[in-house]
Coordinates of C-alpha atoms and ligand atoms in Angstrom, one line a residue:
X1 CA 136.2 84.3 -46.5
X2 CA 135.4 87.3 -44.4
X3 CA 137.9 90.1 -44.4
X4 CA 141.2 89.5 -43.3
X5 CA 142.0 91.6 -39.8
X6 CA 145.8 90.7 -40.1
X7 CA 148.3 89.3 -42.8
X8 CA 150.2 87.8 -39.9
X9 CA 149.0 87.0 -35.9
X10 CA 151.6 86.0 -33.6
X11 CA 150.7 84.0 -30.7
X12 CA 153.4 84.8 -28.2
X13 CA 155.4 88.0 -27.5
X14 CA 158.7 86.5 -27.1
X15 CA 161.8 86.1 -28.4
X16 CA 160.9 84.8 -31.4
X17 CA 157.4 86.8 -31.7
X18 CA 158.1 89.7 -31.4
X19 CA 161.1 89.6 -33.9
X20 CA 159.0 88.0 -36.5
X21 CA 156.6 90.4 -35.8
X22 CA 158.4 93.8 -36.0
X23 CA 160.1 92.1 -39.4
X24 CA 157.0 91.2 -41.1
X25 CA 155.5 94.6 -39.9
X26 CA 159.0 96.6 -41.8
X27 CA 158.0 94.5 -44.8
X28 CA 154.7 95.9 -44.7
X29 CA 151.9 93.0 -43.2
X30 CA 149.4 94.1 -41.1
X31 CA 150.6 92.4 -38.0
X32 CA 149.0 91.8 -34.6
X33 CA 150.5 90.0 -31.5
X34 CA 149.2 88.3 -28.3
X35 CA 151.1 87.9 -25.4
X36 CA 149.5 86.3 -22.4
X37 CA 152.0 87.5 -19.8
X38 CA 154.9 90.2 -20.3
X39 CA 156.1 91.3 -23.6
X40 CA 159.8 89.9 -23.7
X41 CA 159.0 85.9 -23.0
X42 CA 160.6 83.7 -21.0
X43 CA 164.7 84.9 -22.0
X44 CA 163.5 88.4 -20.4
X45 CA 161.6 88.1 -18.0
X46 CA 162.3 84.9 -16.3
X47 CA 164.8 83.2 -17.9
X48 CA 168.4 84.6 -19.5
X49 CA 167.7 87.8 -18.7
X50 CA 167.5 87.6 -14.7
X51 CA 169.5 84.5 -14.6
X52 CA 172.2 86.2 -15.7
X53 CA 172.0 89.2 -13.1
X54 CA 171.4 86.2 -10.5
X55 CA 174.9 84.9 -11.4
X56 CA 176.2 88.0 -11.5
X57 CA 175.4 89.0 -7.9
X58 CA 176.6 85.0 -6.6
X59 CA 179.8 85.4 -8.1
X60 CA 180.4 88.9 -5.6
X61 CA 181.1 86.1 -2.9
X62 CA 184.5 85.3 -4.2
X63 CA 185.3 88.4 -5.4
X64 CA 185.6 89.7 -2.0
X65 CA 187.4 87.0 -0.8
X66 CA 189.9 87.8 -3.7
X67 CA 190.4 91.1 -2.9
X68 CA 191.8 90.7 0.4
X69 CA 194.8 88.7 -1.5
X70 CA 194.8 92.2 -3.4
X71 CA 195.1 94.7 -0.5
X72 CA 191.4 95.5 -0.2
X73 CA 189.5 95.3 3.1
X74 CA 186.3 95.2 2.1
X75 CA 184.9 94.3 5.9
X76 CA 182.2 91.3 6.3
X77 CA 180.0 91.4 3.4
X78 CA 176.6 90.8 3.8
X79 CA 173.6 90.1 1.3
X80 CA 170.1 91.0 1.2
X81 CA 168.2 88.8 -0.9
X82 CA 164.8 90.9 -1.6
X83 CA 166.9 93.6 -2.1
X84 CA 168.6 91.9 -5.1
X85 CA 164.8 90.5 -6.3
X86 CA 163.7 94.0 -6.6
X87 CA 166.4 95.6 -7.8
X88 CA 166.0 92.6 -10.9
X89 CA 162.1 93.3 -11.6
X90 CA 163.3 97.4 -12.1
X91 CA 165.4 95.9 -14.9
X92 CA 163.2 93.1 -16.1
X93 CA 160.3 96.1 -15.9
X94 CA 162.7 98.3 -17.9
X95 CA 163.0 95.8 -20.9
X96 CA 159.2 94.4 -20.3
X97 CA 158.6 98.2 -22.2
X98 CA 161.2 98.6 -24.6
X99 CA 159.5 95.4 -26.1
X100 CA 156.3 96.6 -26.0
X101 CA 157.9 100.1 -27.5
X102 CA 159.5 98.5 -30.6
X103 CA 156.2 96.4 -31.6
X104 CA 154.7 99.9 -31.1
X105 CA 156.9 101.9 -33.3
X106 CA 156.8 99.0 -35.7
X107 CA 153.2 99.6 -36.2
X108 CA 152.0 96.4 -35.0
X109 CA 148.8 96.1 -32.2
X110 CA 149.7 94.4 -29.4
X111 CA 146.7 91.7 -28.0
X112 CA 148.2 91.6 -24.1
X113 CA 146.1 88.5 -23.5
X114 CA 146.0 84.8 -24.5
X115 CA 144.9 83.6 -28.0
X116 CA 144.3 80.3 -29.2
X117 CA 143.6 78.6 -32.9
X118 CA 139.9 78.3 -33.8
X119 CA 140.8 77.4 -37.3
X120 CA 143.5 77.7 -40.1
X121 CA 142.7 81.3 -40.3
X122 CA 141.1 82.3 -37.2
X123 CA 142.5 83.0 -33.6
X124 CA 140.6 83.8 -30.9
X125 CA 141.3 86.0 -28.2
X126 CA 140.7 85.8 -24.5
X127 CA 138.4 88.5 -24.5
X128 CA 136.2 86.6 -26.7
X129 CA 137.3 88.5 -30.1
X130 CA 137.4 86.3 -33.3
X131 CA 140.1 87.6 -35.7
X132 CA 140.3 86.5 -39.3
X133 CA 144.0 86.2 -40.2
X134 CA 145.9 85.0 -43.5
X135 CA 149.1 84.1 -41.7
X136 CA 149.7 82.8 -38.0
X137 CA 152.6 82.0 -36.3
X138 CA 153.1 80.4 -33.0
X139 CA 155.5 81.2 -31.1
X140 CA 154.5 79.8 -27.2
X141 CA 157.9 78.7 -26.4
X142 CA 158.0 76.2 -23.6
X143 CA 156.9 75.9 -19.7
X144 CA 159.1 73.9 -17.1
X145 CA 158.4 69.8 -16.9
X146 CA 157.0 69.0 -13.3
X147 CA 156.6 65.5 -12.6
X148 CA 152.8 65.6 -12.0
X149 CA 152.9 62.0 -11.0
X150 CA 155.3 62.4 -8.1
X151 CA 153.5 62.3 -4.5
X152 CA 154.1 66.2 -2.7
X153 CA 155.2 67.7 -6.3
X154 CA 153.4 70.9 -5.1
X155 CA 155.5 71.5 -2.3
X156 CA 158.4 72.0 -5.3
X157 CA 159.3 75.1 -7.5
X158 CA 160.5 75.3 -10.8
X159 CA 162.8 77.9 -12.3
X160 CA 159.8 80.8 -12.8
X161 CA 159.3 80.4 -9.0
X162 CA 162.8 80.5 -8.2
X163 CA 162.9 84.2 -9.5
X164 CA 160.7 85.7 -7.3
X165 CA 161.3 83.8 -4.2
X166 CA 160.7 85.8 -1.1
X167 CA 163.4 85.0 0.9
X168 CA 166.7 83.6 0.1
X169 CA 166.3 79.5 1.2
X170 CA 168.9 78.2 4.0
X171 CA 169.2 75.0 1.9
X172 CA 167.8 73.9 -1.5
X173 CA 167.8 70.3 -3.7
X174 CA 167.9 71.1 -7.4
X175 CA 166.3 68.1 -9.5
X176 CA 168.1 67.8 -12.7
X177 CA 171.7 67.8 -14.6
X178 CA 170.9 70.0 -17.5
X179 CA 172.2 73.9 -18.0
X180 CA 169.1 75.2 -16.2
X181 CA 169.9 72.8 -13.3
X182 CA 173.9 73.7 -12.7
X183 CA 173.0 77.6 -12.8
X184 CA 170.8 77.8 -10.5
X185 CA 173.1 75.4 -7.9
X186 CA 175.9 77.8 -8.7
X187 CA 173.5 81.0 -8.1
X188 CA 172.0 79.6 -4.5
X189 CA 175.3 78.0 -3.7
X190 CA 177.4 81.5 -4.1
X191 CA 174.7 83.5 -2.3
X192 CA 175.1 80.9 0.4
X193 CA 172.5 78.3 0.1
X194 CA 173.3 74.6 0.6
X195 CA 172.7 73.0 -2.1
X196 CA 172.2 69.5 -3.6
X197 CA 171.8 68.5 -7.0
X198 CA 169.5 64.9 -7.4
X199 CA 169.9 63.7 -10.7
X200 CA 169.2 60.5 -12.0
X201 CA 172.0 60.1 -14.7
X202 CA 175.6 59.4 -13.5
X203 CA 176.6 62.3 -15.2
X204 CA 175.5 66.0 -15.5
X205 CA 175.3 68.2 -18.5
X206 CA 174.4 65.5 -21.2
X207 CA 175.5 65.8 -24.5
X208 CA 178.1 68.4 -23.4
X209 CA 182.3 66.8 -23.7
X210 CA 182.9 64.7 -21.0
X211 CA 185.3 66.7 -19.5
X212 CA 183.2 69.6 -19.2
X213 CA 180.5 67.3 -17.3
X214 CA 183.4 65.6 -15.2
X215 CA 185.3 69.2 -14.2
X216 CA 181.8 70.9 -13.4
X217 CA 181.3 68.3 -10.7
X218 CA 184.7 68.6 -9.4
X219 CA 184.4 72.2 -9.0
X220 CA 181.2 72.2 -7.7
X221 CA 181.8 69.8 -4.5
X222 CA 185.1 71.9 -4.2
X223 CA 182.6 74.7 -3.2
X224 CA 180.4 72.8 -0.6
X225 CA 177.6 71.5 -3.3
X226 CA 176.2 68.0 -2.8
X227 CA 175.6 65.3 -6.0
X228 CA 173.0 62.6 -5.6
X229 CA 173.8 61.1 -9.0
X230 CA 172.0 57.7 -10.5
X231 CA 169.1 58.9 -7.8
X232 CA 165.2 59.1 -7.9
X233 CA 163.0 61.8 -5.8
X234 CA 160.2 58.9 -4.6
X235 CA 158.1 61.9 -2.6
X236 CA 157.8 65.1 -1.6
X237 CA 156.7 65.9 2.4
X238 CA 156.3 68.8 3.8
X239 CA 156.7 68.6 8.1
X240 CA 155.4 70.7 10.7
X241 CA 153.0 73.4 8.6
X242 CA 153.6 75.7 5.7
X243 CA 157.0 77.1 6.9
X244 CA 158.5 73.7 7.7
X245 CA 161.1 72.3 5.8
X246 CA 160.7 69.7 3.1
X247 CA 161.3 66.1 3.1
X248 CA 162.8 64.2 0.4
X249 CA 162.9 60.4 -0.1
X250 CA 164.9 59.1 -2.5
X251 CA 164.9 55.8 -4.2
X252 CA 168.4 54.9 -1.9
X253 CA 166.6 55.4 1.0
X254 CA 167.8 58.5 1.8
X255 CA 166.2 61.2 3.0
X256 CA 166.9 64.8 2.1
X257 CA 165.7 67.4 4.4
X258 CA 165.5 70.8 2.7
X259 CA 163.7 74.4 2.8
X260 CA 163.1 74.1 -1.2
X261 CA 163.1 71.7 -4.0
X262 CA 163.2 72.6 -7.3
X263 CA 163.1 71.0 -10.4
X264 CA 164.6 71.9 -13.5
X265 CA 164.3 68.4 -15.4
X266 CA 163.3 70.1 -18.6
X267 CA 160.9 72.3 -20.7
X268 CA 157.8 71.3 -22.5
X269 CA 156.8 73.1 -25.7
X270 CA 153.3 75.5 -24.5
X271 CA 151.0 74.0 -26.6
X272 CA 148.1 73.0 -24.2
X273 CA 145.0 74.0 -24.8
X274 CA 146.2 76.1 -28.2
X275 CA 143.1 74.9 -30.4
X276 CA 146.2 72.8 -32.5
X277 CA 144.2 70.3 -33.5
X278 CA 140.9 72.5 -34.5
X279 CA 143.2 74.0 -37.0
X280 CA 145.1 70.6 -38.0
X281 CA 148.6 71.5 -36.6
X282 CA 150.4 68.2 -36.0
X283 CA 152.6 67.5 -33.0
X284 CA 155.3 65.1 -31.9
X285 CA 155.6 62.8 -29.3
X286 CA 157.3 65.5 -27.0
X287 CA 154.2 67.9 -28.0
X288 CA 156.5 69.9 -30.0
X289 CA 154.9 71.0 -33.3
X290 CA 156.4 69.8 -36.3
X291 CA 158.0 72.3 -38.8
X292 CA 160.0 72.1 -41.9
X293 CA 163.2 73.9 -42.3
X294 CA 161.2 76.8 -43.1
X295 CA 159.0 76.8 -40.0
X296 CA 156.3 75.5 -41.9
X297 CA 153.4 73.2 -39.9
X298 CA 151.1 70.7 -41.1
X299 CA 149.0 73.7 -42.2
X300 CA 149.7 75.8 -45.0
X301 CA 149.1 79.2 -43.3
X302 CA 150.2 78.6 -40.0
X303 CA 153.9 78.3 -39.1
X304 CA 155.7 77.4 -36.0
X305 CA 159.1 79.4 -34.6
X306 CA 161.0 78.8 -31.1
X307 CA 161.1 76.7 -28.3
X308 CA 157.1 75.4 -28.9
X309 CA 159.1 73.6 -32.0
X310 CA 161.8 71.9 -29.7
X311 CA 164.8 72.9 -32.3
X312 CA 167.5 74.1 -30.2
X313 CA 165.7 76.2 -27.4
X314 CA 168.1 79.1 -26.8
X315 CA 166.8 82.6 -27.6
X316 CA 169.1 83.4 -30.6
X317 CA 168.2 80.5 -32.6
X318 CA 164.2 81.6 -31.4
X319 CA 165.4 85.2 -33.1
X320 CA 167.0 84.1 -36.2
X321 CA 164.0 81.3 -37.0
X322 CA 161.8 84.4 -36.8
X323 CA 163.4 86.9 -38.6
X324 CA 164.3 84.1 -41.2
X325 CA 160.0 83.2 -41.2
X326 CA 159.3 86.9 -41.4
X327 CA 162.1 87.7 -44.4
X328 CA 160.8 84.7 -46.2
X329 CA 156.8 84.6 -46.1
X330 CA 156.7 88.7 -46.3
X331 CA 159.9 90.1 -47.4
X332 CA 160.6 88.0 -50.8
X333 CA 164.3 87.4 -49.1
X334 CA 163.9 83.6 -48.3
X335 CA 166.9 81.9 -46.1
X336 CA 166.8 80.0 -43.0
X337 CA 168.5 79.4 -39.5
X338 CA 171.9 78.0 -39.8
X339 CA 172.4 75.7 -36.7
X340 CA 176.1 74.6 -37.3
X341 CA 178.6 76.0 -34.9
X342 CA 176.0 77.3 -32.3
X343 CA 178.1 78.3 -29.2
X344 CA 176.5 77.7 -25.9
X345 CA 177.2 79.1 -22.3
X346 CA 176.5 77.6 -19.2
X347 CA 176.8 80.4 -16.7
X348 CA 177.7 78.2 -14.0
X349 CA 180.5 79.4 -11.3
X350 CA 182.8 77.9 -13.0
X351 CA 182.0 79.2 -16.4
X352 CA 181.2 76.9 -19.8
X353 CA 181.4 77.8 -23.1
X354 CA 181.5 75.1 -25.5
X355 CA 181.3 75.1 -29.3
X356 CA 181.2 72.4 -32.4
X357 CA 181.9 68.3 -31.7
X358 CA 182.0 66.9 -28.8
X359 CA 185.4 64.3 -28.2
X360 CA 182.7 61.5 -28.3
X361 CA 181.0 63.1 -31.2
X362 CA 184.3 63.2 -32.9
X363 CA 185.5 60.2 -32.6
X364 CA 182.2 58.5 -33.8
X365 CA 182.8 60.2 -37.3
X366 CA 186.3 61.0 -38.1
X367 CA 189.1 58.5 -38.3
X368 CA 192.1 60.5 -36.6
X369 CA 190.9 62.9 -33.9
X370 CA 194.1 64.6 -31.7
X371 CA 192.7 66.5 -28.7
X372 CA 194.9 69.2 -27.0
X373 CA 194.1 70.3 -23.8
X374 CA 195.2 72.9 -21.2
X375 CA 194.5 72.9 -17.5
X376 CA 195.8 75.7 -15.3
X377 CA 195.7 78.2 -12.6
X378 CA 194.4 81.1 -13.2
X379 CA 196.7 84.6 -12.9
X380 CA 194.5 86.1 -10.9
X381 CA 194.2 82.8 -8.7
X382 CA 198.2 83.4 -7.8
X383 CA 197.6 86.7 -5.3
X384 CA 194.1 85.6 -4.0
X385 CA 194.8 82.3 -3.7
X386 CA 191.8 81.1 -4.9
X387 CA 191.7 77.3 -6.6
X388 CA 189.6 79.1 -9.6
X389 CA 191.5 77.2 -12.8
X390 CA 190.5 77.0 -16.5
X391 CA 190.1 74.1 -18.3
X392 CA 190.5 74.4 -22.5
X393 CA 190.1 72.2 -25.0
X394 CA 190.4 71.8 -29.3
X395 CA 189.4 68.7 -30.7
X396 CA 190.6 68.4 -34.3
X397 CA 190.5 66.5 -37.3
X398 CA 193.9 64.9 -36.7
X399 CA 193.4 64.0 -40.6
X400 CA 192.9 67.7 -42.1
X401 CA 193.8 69.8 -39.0
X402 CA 190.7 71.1 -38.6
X403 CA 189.3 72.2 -35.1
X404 CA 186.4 70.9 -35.0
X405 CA 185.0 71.4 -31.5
X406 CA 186.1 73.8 -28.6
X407 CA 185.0 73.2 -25.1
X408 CA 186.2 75.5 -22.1
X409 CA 185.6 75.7 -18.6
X410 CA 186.9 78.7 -16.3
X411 CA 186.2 83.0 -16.3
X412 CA 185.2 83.9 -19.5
X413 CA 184.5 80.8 -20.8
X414 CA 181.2 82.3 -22.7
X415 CA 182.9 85.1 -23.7
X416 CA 185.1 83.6 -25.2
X417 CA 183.0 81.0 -27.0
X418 CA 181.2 83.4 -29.0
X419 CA 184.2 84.1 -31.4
X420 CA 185.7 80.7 -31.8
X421 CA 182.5 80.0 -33.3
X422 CA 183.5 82.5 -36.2
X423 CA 186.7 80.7 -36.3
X424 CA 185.4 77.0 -36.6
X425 CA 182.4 78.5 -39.0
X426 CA 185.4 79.5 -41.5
X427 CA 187.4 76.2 -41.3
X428 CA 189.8 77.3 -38.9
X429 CA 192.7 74.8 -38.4
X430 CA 195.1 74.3 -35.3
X431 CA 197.9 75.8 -37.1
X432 CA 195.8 78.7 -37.5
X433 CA 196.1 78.8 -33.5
X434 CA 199.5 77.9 -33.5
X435 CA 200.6 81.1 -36.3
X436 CA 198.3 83.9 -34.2
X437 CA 200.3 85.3 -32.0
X438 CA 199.4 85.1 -28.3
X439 CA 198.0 88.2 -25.9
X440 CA 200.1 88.5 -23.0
X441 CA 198.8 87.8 -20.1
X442 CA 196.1 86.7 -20.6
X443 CA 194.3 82.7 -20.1
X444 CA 193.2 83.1 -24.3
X445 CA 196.7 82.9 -24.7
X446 CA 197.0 79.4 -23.5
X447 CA 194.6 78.4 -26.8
X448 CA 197.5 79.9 -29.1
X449 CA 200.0 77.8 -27.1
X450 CA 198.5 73.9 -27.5
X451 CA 202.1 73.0 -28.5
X452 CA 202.0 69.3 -28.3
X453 CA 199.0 66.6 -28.3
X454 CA 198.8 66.5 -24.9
X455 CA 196.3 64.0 -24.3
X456 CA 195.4 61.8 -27.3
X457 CA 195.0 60.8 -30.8
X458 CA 192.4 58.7 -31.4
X459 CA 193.0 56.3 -34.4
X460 CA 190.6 54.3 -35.8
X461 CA 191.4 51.6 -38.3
X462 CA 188.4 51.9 -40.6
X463 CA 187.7 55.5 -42.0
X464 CA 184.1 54.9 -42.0
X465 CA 183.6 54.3 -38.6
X466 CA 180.5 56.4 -36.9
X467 CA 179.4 56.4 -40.4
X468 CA 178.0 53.4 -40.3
X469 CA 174.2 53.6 -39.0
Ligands
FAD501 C1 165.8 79.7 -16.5 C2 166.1 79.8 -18.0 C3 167.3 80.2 -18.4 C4 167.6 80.4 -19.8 N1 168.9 80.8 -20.1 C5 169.2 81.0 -21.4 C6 170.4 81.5 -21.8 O1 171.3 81.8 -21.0 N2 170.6 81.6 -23.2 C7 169.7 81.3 -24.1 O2 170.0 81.4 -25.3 N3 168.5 80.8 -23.8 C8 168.2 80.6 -22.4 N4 167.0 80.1 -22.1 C9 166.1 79.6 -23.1 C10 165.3 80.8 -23.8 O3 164.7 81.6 -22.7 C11 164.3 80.3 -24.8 O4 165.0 79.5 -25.7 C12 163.6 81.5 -25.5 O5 163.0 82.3 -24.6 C13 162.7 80.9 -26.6 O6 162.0 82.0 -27.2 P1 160.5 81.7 -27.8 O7 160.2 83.0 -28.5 O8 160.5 80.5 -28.5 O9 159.6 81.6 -26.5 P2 159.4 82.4 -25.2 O10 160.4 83.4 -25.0 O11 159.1 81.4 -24.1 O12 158.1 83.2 -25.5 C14 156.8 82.6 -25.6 C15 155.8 83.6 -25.1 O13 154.5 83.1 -25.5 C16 153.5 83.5 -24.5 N5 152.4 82.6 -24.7 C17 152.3 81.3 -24.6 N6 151.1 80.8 -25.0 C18 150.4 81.9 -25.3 C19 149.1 82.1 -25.8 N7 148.2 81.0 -26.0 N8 148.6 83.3 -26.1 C20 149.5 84.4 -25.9 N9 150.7 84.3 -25.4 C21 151.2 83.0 -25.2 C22 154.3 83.2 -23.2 O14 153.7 83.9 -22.1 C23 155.7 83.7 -23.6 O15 155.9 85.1 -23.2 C24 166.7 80.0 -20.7 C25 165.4 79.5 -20.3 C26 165.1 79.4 -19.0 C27 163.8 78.9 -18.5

């Protein structure tokens, strides 16, 4: 074999990437890295990143309507959409170079262009170069699901359009019930944007406790949003030229008459066009590529990190499964991603943070499962007289007194999240809640205060229930 160029090539300068690649690099491999687009992936420059800063500014709504229970005048508040946009690509710019920075000072050469598998040890770059490589690792992530198939489906955006929008839309149907879908309602609707969700489930948030899906819902009509639940977008028209509004038919019969559409019904791993099966890298049916727990493909020297592997797509899972690849195959230190107790965020307006087993998921495999549950008005809420509330929830082993899932809805929620995912990592149990003493005032407090079952316990006759395949 000709003479290697790099010990490792990364294809794709994300999350994942470029962790992997500044780890291997610190271990001492010749590393390079190709990036197609901007240095920082989809969490920086058009996902997590500016998603966040988007909530952030449609939450300022309320706030000023708070402060007038307060004391403050703030005056009639106005918004100026471009001048949010811009002020986000200054700070998705900013980041966009600290990336490239750190792969810089980390001594690895940075490819800014696409690169696809011409064998197991050979990339090849979109300026034609060949590279002769011992390692690879891909790490594409994943691009937004349109429904090609669906008559007017151009006329419709997806969440990297929504970013950079021009102007802010008068009105606006968001097509899904996942995370991506419910941020993006509560961004436009806060910002003043009527929106309607189409979904075609009866319920949003899937997989998420059934509270959390219920109360979302509930909150959301309270502020104006529309729910076409159990419904299907048929076709897409637009009427009266390129700056008419867009007509939606929907398999009711209704028709939906809107200024955007966009669809955030999921992501598919980027794997088109990659070379995958030149070099022999195997797939699944959702096009993800198939690793072991090591982030090891079909191939012996190429491995597979991130969203493109459909684990759990969220960016700290994308970091850990490339630090842990870049520890193991260069660093002698071999360990692996831990995926138990992964707390998650939906940075909806109400906030979720949710963490560990489900209700549903509890009750399938544990015989006694109590469930506390709090539901009150905020402090803040009393002076402004908002409605905002918060919603909390411990499900626990009702056997052992183990929590084993916490699911929260309200201010914070995320915030919180993070560290009862310690807790429930070291075997906390309720009566570790009940023995810590409270922080006055405050709505973590209430979590310390779950006196009594307040809902249920769930019994189950036969111990092995859920067990059973
Ligand atoms: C709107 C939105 C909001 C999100 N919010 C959150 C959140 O709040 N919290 C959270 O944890 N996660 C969130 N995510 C998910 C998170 O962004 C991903 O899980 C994470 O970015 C995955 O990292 P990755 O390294 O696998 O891939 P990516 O970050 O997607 O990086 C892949 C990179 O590879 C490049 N690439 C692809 N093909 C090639 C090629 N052939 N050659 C060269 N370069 C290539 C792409 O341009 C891209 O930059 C969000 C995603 C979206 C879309």
């Amino acid at each position: 074999m000709a003479q290697e160029d790099f010990d490792l090539f990364v294809i794709g300068g994300g999350s994942g990437g470029v962790r992997a690649a500044r780890i291997a690099a610190s271990h001492g491999a010749r590393v390079g890295i190709a990036e197609e687009y901007r240095f920082g992936g989809t969490c920086v420059i058009r996902g997590c990143v500016p998603k966040k800063l988007l909530v952030y500014a449609s939450r300022f709504a309320a706030d000023f309507e708070d402060a007038a229970g307060y004391g403050w005048n703030v005056g009639k508040p106005t918004f100026d959409w471009p001048s949010l946009i811009a002020a986000k690509d200054r700070e998705i710019a900013r980041l966009e170079r600290i990336y490239a920075a750190n792969l810089q000072k980390a001594d690895a050469t940075l490819f800014p262009e696409r690169a696809t598998l011409l064998g197991p040890n050979q990339v090849k770059l979109a300026s034609g170069r060949i590279l002769n490589v011992a390692k690879t690792l891909i790490a594409t992530g994943g691009t937004p699901t349109l429904p090609h198939e669906l008559p007017g489906v151009e006329h419709a955006i997806s969440s990297n359009e929504a970013f950079d929008l021009k102007a802010l839309p008068r009105s606006i149907a968001i097509v899904g019930g996942g995370y991506i879908a419910l941020e993006f309602a509560g961004i436009f609707a806060g910002l003043g944007t009527q929106v309607t969700v189409v979904h075609r489930g009866d319920h949003v948030l899937r997989n998420f406790d059934s509270d959390l899906s219920r109360r979302i819902v509930e909150a959301y009509r309270a502020r104006g949003v529309r729910f076409e639940l159990e419904s299907l977008l048929l076709k897409l028209e637009r009427r009266g030229g390129a700056a008419g509004p867009i007509v939606a038919t929907l398999n009711s019969g209704n028709l939906l008459e809107v200024e955007q559409v966009m669809f955030a019904i999921g992501r598919t791993p980027n794997v088109a066009g990659l070379g995958l099966e030149r070099a022999g890298v195997t797939t699944d049916r959702n096009d993800a590529i198939i690793v072991d727990e090591l982030s090891r493909t079909s191939v012996p020297s190429i491995y597979a990190i991130g969203d493109v592997t459909n684990r759990l797509n969220l960016t700290p899972v994308a970091i850990r499964e490339g630090h842990a690849f870049a520890d193991t195959v260069f660093g002698e230190a071999p360990w692996q991603a831990d995926y138990e107790h992964v707390p998650k965020a939906v940075f909806s307006t109400p906030e979720i943070g949710t963490v560990g087993l489900t209700e549903e998921d509890a009750v399938r495999c544990h015989a006694v499962v109590d469930i506390y549950r709090a539901d009150f008005r905020t402090l803040k809420a009393t002076l402004s007289g908002s409605n905002e509330r918060m919603m909390m929830k411990l499900v626990v082993d009702g056997s052992s007194d183990r929590v084993l899932g916490a699911h929260l809805l309200g201010p914070d929620a995320g915030e919180l999240v993070q560290v009862i995912a310690t807790l429930l990592r070291t075997g906390v149990t309720k009566r570790d809640f009940d023995q810590t003493m409270p922080l006055h005032p405050s709505s973590a407090e209430e979590l310390m205060t779950l006196r009594t079952r307040s809902a249920r316990r769930i019994q189950h006759h036969d111990p092995l229930r859920g067990l059973m395949p």
